[in-house]
Short mmCIF file of C-alpha atoms in Angstrom, two decimals:
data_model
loop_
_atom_site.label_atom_id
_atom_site.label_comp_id
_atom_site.label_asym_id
_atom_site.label_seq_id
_atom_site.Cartn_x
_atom_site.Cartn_y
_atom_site.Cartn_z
CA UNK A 1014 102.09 153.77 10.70
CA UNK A 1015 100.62 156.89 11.58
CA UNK A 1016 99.37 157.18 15.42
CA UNK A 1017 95.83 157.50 14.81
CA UNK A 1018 96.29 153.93 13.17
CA UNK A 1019 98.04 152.68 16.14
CA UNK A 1020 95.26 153.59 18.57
CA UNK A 1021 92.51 151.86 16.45
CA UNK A 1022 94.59 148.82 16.63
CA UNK A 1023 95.17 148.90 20.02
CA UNK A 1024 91.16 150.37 21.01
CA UNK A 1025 90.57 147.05 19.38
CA UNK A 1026 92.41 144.84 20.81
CA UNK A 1027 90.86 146.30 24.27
CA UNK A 1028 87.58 146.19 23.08
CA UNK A 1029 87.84 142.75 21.69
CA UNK A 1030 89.40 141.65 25.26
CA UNK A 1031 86.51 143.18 27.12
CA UNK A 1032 83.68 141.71 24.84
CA UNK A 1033 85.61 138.14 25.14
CA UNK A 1034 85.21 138.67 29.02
CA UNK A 1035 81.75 139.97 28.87
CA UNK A 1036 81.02 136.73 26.54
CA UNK A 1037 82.61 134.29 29.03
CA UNK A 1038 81.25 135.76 32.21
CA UNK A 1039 77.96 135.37 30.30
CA UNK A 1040 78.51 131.72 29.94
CA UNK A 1041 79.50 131.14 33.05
CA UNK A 1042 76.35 132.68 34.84
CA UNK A 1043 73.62 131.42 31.99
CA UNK A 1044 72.43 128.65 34.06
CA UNK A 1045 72.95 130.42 37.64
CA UNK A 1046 69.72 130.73 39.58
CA UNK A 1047 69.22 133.03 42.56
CA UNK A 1048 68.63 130.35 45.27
CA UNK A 1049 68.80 130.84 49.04
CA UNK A 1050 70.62 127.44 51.01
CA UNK A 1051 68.95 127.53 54.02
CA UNK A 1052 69.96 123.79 55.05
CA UNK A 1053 73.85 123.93 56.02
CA UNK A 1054 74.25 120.45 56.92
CA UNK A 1055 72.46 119.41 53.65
CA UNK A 1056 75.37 118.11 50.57
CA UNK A 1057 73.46 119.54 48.03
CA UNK A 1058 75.05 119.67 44.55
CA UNK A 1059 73.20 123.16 43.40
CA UNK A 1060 75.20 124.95 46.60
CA UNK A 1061 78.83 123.25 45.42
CA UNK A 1062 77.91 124.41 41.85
CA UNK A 1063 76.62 127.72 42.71
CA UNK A 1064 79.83 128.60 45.24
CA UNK A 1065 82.24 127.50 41.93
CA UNK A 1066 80.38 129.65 39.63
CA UNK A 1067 80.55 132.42 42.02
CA UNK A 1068 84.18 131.93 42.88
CA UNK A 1069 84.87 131.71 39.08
CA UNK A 1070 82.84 134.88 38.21
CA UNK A 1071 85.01 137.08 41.28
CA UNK A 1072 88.22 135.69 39.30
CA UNK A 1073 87.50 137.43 36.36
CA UNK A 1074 85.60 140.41 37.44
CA UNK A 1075 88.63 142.69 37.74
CA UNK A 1076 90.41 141.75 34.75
CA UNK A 1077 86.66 142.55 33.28
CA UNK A 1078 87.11 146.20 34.70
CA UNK A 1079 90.38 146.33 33.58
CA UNK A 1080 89.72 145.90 30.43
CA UNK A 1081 86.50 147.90 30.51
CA UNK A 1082 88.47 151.05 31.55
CA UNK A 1083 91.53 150.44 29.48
CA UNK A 1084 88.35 150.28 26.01
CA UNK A 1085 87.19 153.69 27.72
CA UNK A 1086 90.40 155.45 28.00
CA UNK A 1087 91.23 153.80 24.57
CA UNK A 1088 88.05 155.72 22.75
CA UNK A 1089 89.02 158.65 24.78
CA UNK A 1090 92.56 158.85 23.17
CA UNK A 1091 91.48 157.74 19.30
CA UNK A 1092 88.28 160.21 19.63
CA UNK A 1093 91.05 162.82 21.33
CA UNK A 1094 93.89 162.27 18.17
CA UNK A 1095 91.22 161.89 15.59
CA UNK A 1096 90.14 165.71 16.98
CA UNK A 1097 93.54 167.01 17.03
CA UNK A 1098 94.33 165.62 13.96
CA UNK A 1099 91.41 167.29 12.01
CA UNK A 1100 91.22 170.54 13.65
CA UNK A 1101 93.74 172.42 11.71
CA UNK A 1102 92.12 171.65 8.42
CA UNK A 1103 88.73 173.12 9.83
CA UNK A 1104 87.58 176.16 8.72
CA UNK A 1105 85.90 178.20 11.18
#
């Protein structure tokens, strides 16, 4: 396989990874609400739920950059090979 073809498979895999992230992050904060707790002593559900969702979202937040930079550097490299590959045969 020629490199060029090994960087799109691998940008995609990256890019696929991030979006998969992005997707479940999404689904995990769809039904979040910006809610202040002002009562401490109170058991209320919404403040249990809210902490988990928050707790769940931190989790994946730096694979989510991970993978975000990893797409970016991945574009960077195919965009860089595709250029290097194709400038010899331009005429100037």
């Amino acid at each position: 396989m020629a490199t060029l073809q090994v960087l799109i498979v691998v940008w995609s895999l990256c890019t696929g990874l991030f979006l998969v992230l992005i997707l479940y992050r999404s689904h995990l904060t769809r039904h979040e609400v910006d809610v202040v707790f002002l009562n401490e002593n109170a058991g209320d559900t919404r403040e249990t739920e809210h902490d988990d969702i928050v707790r769940r979202v931190d989790k994946i937040d730096p694979f989510l950059k991970t993978a975000a930079g990893a797409a970016a550097l991945m574009t960077i490299a195919v965009i860089g090979v595709y250029v290097a590959q194709i400038l010899p045969t331009v005429r100037f």
